[in-house]
mmCIF file of C-alpha atoms and ligand atoms in Angstrom:
data_model
loop_
_atom_site.group_PDB
_atom_site.id
_atom_site.type_symbol
_atom_site.label_atom_id
_atom_site.label_comp_id
_atom_site.label_asym_id
_atom_site.label_seq_id
_atom_site.Cartn_x
_atom_site.Cartn_y
_atom_site.Cartn_z
ATOM 1 C CA MET W 94 0.000 0.000 0.000
ATOM 2 C CA LEU W 95 1.201 3.499 -0.788
ATOM 3 C CA THR W 96 1.831 6.229 1.786
ATOM 4 C CA GLU W 97 1.175 9.974 1.538
ATOM 5 C CA GLN W 98 4.869 10.412 0.637
ATOM 6 C CA ASP W 99 4.506 7.892 -2.234
ATOM 7 C CA LEU W 100 1.522 9.891 -3.544
ATOM 8 C CA LYS W 101 3.602 13.075 -3.382
ATOM 9 C CA ASP W 102 6.497 11.406 -5.189
ATOM 10 C CA LYS W 103 4.133 10.255 -7.948
ATOM 11 C CA GLY W 104 2.567 13.718 -8.195
ATOM 12 C CA ILE W 105 -0.945 12.453 -7.449
ATOM 13 C CA SER W 106 -3.424 13.918 -5.021
ATOM 14 C CA ALA W 107 -5.769 12.083 -2.632
ATOM 15 C CA THR W 108 -6.577 12.171 1.071
ATOM 16 C CA LEU W 109 -5.629 8.866 2.690
ATOM 17 C CA VAL W 110 -7.795 7.882 5.656
ATOM 18 C CA ARG W 111 -5.332 5.927 7.763
ATOM 19 C CA HIS W 112 -7.455 5.606 10.897
ATOM 20 C CA PRO W 113 -6.559 2.260 12.550
ATOM 21 C CA LEU W 114 -10.199 1.096 12.602
ATOM 22 C CA VAL W 115 -10.545 1.782 8.882
ATOM 23 C CA GLN W 116 -7.336 -0.099 8.125
ATOM 24 C CA HIS W 117 -8.273 -3.060 10.351
ATOM 25 C CA LYS W 118 -11.764 -3.366 8.870
ATOM 26 C CA LEU W 119 -10.405 -3.044 5.331
ATOM 27 C CA THR W 120 -8.043 -5.956 5.958
ATOM 28 C CA LEU W 121 -11.005 -8.063 7.090
ATOM 29 C CA MET W 122 -12.867 -7.115 3.905
ATOM 30 C CA ARG W 123 -9.957 -8.012 1.631
ATOM 31 C CA ARG W 124 -9.783 -11.633 2.880
ATOM 32 C CA LYS W 125 -11.144 -13.834 0.139
ATOM 33 C CA GLU W 126 -13.016 -16.118 2.562
ATOM 34 C CA GLN W 127 -15.062 -13.204 4.005
ATOM 35 C CA SER W 128 -18.840 -13.712 3.674
ATOM 36 C CA SER W 129 -20.985 -11.220 1.745
ATOM 37 C CA SER W 130 -22.895 -10.293 4.892
ATOM 38 C CA ALA W 131 -19.698 -9.493 6.818
ATOM 39 C CA PHE W 132 -18.290 -7.691 3.766
ATOM 40 C CA ARG W 133 -21.392 -5.476 3.591
ATOM 41 C CA ALA W 134 -21.351 -4.761 7.324
ATOM 42 C CA LEU W 135 -17.659 -3.813 7.259
ATOM 43 C CA LEU W 136 -18.121 -1.558 4.232
ATOM 44 C CA ARG W 137 -20.957 0.192 5.989
ATOM 45 C CA GLU W 138 -18.849 0.750 9.107
ATOM 46 C CA ILE W 139 -15.842 2.042 7.143
ATOM 47 C CA SER W 140 -18.190 4.386 5.273
ATOM 48 C CA TRP W 141 -19.123 6.032 8.576
ATOM 49 C CA LEU W 142 -15.492 7.001 9.103
ATOM 50 C CA LEU W 143 -14.987 8.058 5.477
ATOM 51 C CA CYS W 144 -18.107 10.196 5.791
ATOM 52 C CA PHE W 145 -16.639 11.980 8.827
ATOM 53 C CA GLU W 146 -13.455 12.678 6.845
ATOM 54 C CA VAL W 147 -15.128 13.952 3.675
ATOM 55 C CA THR W 148 -17.438 16.280 5.600
ATOM 56 C CA LYS W 149 -14.868 17.582 8.087
ATOM 57 C CA ASP W 150 -14.976 21.120 6.663
ATOM 58 C CA LEU W 151 -18.768 21.522 6.573
ATOM 59 C CA PRO W 152 -19.630 25.031 7.789
ATOM 60 C CA LEU W 153 -20.964 25.437 11.308
ATOM 61 C CA THR W 154 -23.019 28.149 12.927
ATOM 62 C CA THR W 155 -24.193 28.431 16.515
ATOM 63 C CA THR W 156 -27.546 28.155 18.193
ATOM 64 C CA SER W 157 -28.573 29.006 21.690
ATOM 65 C CA ILE W 158 -29.525 25.969 23.786
ATOM 66 C CA GLU W 159 -30.059 25.204 27.430
ATOM 67 C CA THR W 160 -28.156 22.316 28.980
ATOM 68 C CA PRO W 161 -29.329 21.064 32.410
ATOM 69 C CA VAL W 162 -26.647 23.380 33.870
ATOM 70 C CA GLN W 163 -26.863 26.635 31.900
ATOM 71 C CA GLU W 164 -27.462 28.307 28.532
ATOM 72 C CA MET W 165 -24.802 28.116 25.844
ATOM 73 C CA ASP W 166 -24.183 28.994 22.220
ATOM 74 C CA ALA W 167 -23.585 25.553 20.724
ATOM 75 C CA PRO W 168 -22.310 24.604 17.256
ATOM 76 C CA VAL W 169 -24.721 23.180 14.667
ATOM 77 C CA LEU W 170 -24.366 22.525 10.941
ATOM 78 C CA GLU W 171 -25.173 25.579 8.855
ATOM 79 C CA GLY W 172 -27.495 23.364 6.844
ATOM 80 C CA ARG W 173 -25.705 23.243 3.497
ATOM 81 C CA LYS W 174 -27.699 21.221 0.928
ATOM 82 C CA LEU W 175 -25.972 17.911 0.400
ATOM 83 C CA ALA W 176 -26.433 14.904 -1.885
ATOM 84 C CA PHE W 177 -24.788 11.517 -2.005
ATOM 85 C CA ILE W 178 -24.431 10.035 -5.462
ATOM 86 C CA SER W 179 -23.932 6.285 -5.612
ATOM 87 C CA ILE W 180 -22.264 4.731 -8.645
ATOM 88 C CA LEU W 181 -24.216 1.499 -9.092
ATOM 89 C CA ARG W 182 -24.004 -1.172 -8.078
ATOM 90 C CA ALA W 183 -21.161 -1.195 -5.608
ATOM 91 C CA GLY W 184 -21.616 2.418 -4.522
ATOM 92 C CA ASN W 185 -24.765 1.327 -2.722
ATOM 93 C CA GLY W 186 -22.607 -0.610 -0.274
ATOM 94 C CA MET W 187 -21.098 2.710 0.856
ATOM 95 C CA LEU W 188 -24.295 4.709 0.587
ATOM 96 C CA ASP W 189 -25.892 2.859 3.505
ATOM 97 C CA GLY W 190 -23.092 3.912 5.861
ATOM 98 C CA MET W 191 -23.068 7.489 4.574
ATOM 99 C CA LEU W 192 -26.817 7.768 5.190
ATOM 100 C CA ASP W 193 -26.402 6.373 8.707
ATOM 101 C CA VAL W 194 -24.264 9.449 9.437
ATOM 102 C CA ILE W 195 -26.261 12.051 7.444
ATOM 103 C CA PRO W 196 -29.813 10.667 7.147
ATOM 104 C CA SER W 197 -31.213 13.923 5.751
ATOM 105 C CA ALA W 198 -29.012 13.909 2.632
ATOM 106 C CA ARG W 199 -30.637 13.598 -0.783
ATOM 107 C CA VAL W 200 -29.537 10.613 -2.865
ATOM 108 C CA GLY W 201 -28.836 10.137 -6.556
ATOM 109 C CA HIS W 202 -27.765 7.110 -8.575
ATOM 110 C CA VAL W 203 -25.587 6.809 -11.648
ATOM 111 C CA GLY W 204 -25.743 3.310 -13.118
ATOM 112 C CA LEU W 205 -22.483 2.349 -14.810
ATOM 113 C CA TYR W 206 -20.839 -0.936 -15.620
ATOM 114 C CA ARG W 207 -17.337 -1.474 -16.852
ATOM 115 C CA ASP W 208 -17.127 -3.202 -20.222
ATOM 116 C CA PRO W 209 -14.792 -6.140 -19.437
ATOM 117 C CA ASP W 210 -12.966 -5.864 -22.809
ATOM 118 C CA THR W 211 -12.561 -2.111 -23.273
ATOM 119 C CA LEU W 212 -12.718 -1.200 -19.524
ATOM 120 C CA GLN W 213 -14.831 1.783 -20.598
ATOM 121 C CA ALA W 214 -17.812 2.779 -18.430
ATOM 122 C CA VAL W 215 -21.249 2.177 -19.943
ATOM 123 C CA GLU W 216 -24.162 4.181 -18.494
ATOM 124 C CA TYR W 217 -27.526 2.463 -17.955
ATOM 125 C CA TYR W 218 -29.240 4.674 -15.349
ATOM 126 C CA TYR W 219 -29.178 8.291 -14.170
ATOM 127 C CA LYS W 220 -31.406 9.847 -11.532
ATOM 128 C CA VAL W 221 -30.276 12.670 -9.276
ATOM 129 C CA PRO W 222 -31.920 15.265 -6.987
ATOM 130 C CA SER W 223 -32.905 18.717 -8.240
ATOM 131 C CA ASN W 224 -30.775 21.851 -7.770
ATOM 132 C CA MET W 225 -27.491 20.015 -8.151
ATOM 133 C CA GLU W 226 -25.688 23.346 -8.617
ATOM 134 C CA ASP W 227 -26.548 24.408 -5.039
ATOM 135 C CA ARG W 228 -25.479 21.195 -3.339
ATOM 136 C CA LEU W 229 -22.326 19.686 -1.979
ATOM 137 C CA ILE W 230 -22.157 16.442 -3.976
ATOM 138 C CA ILE W 231 -20.392 13.434 -2.475
ATOM 139 C CA VAL W 232 -19.894 10.674 -5.045
ATOM 140 C CA VAL W 233 -19.330 7.191 -3.617
ATOM 141 C CA ASP W 234 -17.940 4.011 -5.177
ATOM 142 C CA PRO W 235 -15.694 1.540 -3.330
ATOM 143 C CA MET W 236 -13.232 1.016 -6.201
ATOM 144 C CA LEU W 237 -11.212 3.525 -8.246
ATOM 145 C CA ALA W 238 -9.337 1.306 -10.696
ATOM 146 C CA THR W 239 -8.800 2.786 -14.193
ATOM 147 C CA ALA W 240 -11.103 5.613 -12.977
ATOM 148 C CA ASN W 241 -13.139 5.382 -16.180
ATOM 149 C CA SER W 242 -16.339 4.910 -14.143
ATOM 150 C CA ALA W 243 -15.636 7.755 -11.708
ATOM 151 C CA ILE W 244 -14.507 10.145 -14.459
ATOM 152 C CA SER W 245 -17.605 9.386 -16.494
ATOM 153 C CA ALA W 246 -19.976 9.744 -13.488
ATOM 154 C CA VAL W 247 -18.452 13.061 -12.423
ATOM 155 C CA SER W 248 -18.542 14.411 -16.005
ATOM 156 C CA ARG W 249 -22.216 13.456 -16.230
ATOM 157 C CA LEU W 250 -22.945 15.158 -12.887
ATOM 158 C CA LYS W 251 -21.165 18.316 -14.048
ATOM 159 C CA GLU W 252 -23.362 18.304 -17.174
ATOM 160 C CA GLY W 253 -26.314 18.103 -14.773
ATOM 161 C CA GLY W 254 -25.146 21.247 -12.971
ATOM 162 C CA ALA W 255 -23.003 19.913 -10.106
ATOM 163 C CA LYS W 256 -20.225 22.327 -9.172
ATOM 164 C CA ASP W 257 -18.919 21.313 -5.771
ATOM 165 C CA MET W 258 -18.033 17.624 -5.672
ATOM 166 C CA ARG W 259 -15.926 15.161 -3.723
ATOM 167 C CA PHE W 260 -15.222 11.537 -4.614
ATOM 168 C CA VAL W 261 -14.953 8.921 -1.856
ATOM 169 C CA CYS W 262 -13.736 5.374 -2.351
ATOM 170 C CA LEU W 263 -12.367 2.484 -0.349
ATOM 171 C CA ILE W 264 -9.446 1.296 -2.477
ATOM 172 C CA SER W 265 -7.803 3.077 -5.369
ATOM 173 C CA ALA W 266 -5.001 2.380 -7.824
ATOM 174 C CA PRO W 267 -2.307 5.016 -8.443
ATOM 175 C CA GLU W 268 -3.144 4.913 -12.170
ATOM 176 C CA GLY W 269 -6.790 5.669 -11.376
ATOM 177 C CA ILE W 270 -6.051 8.587 -9.070
ATOM 178 C CA LYS W 271 -3.712 10.092 -11.671
ATOM 179 C CA ALA W 272 -6.334 9.789 -14.433
ATOM 180 C CA PHE W 273 -9.047 11.188 -12.149
ATOM 181 C CA ASN W 274 -6.840 14.111 -11.017
ATOM 182 C CA GLU W 275 -6.152 14.958 -14.664
ATOM 183 C CA ALA W 276 -9.813 14.738 -15.734
ATOM 184 C CA HIS W 277 -11.297 16.475 -12.674
ATOM 185 C CA PRO W 278 -8.615 18.503 -10.852
ATOM 186 C CA ASP W 279 -11.387 20.361 -8.997
ATOM 187 C CA VAL W 280 -12.786 17.200 -7.343
ATOM 188 C CA PRO W 281 -10.873 15.980 -4.257
ATOM 189 C CA VAL W 282 -10.452 12.225 -3.767
ATOM 190 C CA VAL W 283 -10.766 10.588 -0.344
ATOM 191 C CA THR W 284 -9.652 6.953 -0.090
ATOM 192 C CA ALA W 285 -8.901 4.403 2.620
ATOM 193 C CA ALA W 286 -6.040 2.814 0.679
ATOM 194 C CA VAL W 287 -3.962 3.245 -2.451
ATOM 195 C CA ASP W 288 -2.842 -0.174 -3.622
ATOM 196 C CA GLU W 289 0.128 -1.124 -5.766
ATOM 197 C CA LYS W 290 -1.206 -1.207 -9.331
ATOM 198 C CA LEU W 291 -3.761 -2.536 -11.821
ATOM 199 C CA ASN W 292 -3.424 -5.974 -13.378
ATOM 200 C CA ASP W 293 -3.936 -6.768 -17.093
ATOM 201 C CA HIS W 294 -7.714 -7.032 -16.539
ATOM 202 C CA GLY W 295 -7.934 -3.623 -14.872
ATOM 203 C CA TYR W 296 -8.340 -5.100 -11.377
ATOM 204 C CA ILE W 297 -6.667 -3.468 -8.398
ATOM 205 C CA VAL W 298 -3.724 -5.464 -6.973
ATOM 206 C CA PRO W 299 -3.886 -6.705 -4.242
ATOM 207 C CA GLY W 300 -7.369 -5.093 -3.984
ATOM 208 C CA LEU W 301 -10.343 -7.145 -2.887
ATOM 209 C CA GLY W 302 -11.678 -8.526 -6.158
ATOM 210 C CA ASP W 303 -14.964 -7.396 -7.677
ATOM 211 C CA ALA W 304 -16.635 -5.163 -5.092
ATOM 212 C CA GLY W 305 -20.151 -5.521 -6.551
ATOM 213 C CA ASP W 306 -19.948 -9.302 -6.611
ATOM 214 C CA ARG W 307 -18.622 -9.396 -3.064
ATOM 215 C CA ILE W 308 -21.333 -7.065 -1.728
ATOM 216 C CA PHE W 309 -24.206 -8.814 -3.451
ATOM 217 C CA GLY W 310 -22.863 -12.390 -3.619
ATOM 218 C CA THR W 311 -23.221 -12.555 -7.393
ATOM 219 C CA LYS W 312 -20.201 -14.726 -8.113
HETATM 220 C C1 PRP J 535 -16.719 -1.549 -10.316
HETATM 221 C C2 PRP J 535 -16.606 -0.517 -9.231
HETATM 222 C C3 PRP J 535 -16.424 0.755 -10.012
HETATM 223 C C4 PRP J 535 -15.633 0.294 -11.208
HETATM 224 C C5 PRP J 535 -14.210 0.700 -11.001
HETATM 225 O O1 PRP J 535 -17.978 -1.550 -10.871
HETATM 226 O O2 PRP J 535 -17.708 -0.481 -8.382
HETATM 227 O O3 PRP J 535 -17.643 1.353 -10.416
HETATM 228 O O4 PRP J 535 -15.727 -1.135 -11.254
HETATM 229 O O5 PRP J 535 -13.457 0.413 -12.120
HETATM 230 P P1 PRP J 535 -12.853 1.561 -13.047
HETATM 231 O O6 PRP J 535 -12.228 2.546 -12.139
HETATM 232 O O7 PRP J 535 -11.838 0.810 -13.873
HETATM 233 O O8 PRP J 535 -13.933 2.137 -13.885
HETATM 234 P P2 PRP J 535 -18.428 -2.623 -11.973
HETATM 235 O O9 PRP J 535 -18.221 -2.088 -13.352
HETATM 236 O O10 PRP J 535 -17.781 -3.948 -11.685
HETATM 237 O O11 PRP J 535 -19.977 -2.671 -11.780
HETATM 238 P P3 PRP J 535 -20.827 -3.178 -10.508
HETATM 239 O O12 PRP J 535 -20.646 -2.161 -9.420
HETATM 240 O O13 PRP J 535 -22.203 -3.178 -11.052
HETATM 241 O O14 PRP J 535 -20.345 -4.540 -10.124
HETATM 242 N N1 URA J 536 -13.820 -3.012 -9.971
HETATM 243 C C1 URA J 536 -13.777 -3.801 -8.865
HETATM 244 O O1 URA J 536 -14.815 -4.105 -8.293
HETATM 245 N N2 URA J 536 -12.587 -4.231 -8.440
HETATM 246 C C2 URA J 536 -11.436 -3.903 -9.041
HETATM 247 O O2 URA J 536 -10.359 -4.325 -8.595
HETATM 248 C C3 URA J 536 -11.496 -3.084 -10.188
HETATM 249 C C4 URA J 536 -12.700 -2.645 -10.623
#
């Protein structure tokens, strides 16, 4: 796995979430013998922590409240409009955890699959909330491999008006981050791990295999 210094040396930009709980849970997920139900539960739990990281600069204001002891001006979210966008299918595995943390967020879906021969993303579904231009948009997908899917989803969302976006994933490949940085330099990437490389089939090495299949037990 790459460190922040490795990312710097390669000239690529992503926030690495190195919290020990994230790293421990990710190791459990990677194990090939892990059941789909445990895989889903772990992804949901890691998504809580990734959600805290990607929202750490949300603006706060204060409100006057009374504790049992005295009055105070206490911090509350300013109430910025927010939407999670899940890249189907595997993004839905992260969406559940994100919504646990911010239940009031709107949700959109971009359906994409990766053509196994060309590795290009093919769109089959698109449904997002209104007023995309006013919202903070957090795009979720566990895997950033070639980045074709993420680049295509973010381009589509920009066409739909989105201006302020962040991309959150579980595992990324250096090649994917580089391609994503080049295509969308304005969209920060948050990831729990940057693995070594892609293999000849565009899979992340060592990775965790096909995230969608592991979440939904389809293989
Ligand atoms: C996986 C994953 C990403 C994509 C990453 O989806 O969830 O969307 O591959 O690969 P890329 O960076 O090379 O585009 P997949 O196409 O397997 O579809 P699924 O989620 O429906 O299984
Ligand atoms: N999609 C996945 O689910 N896993 C990979 O390693 C690459 C793309």
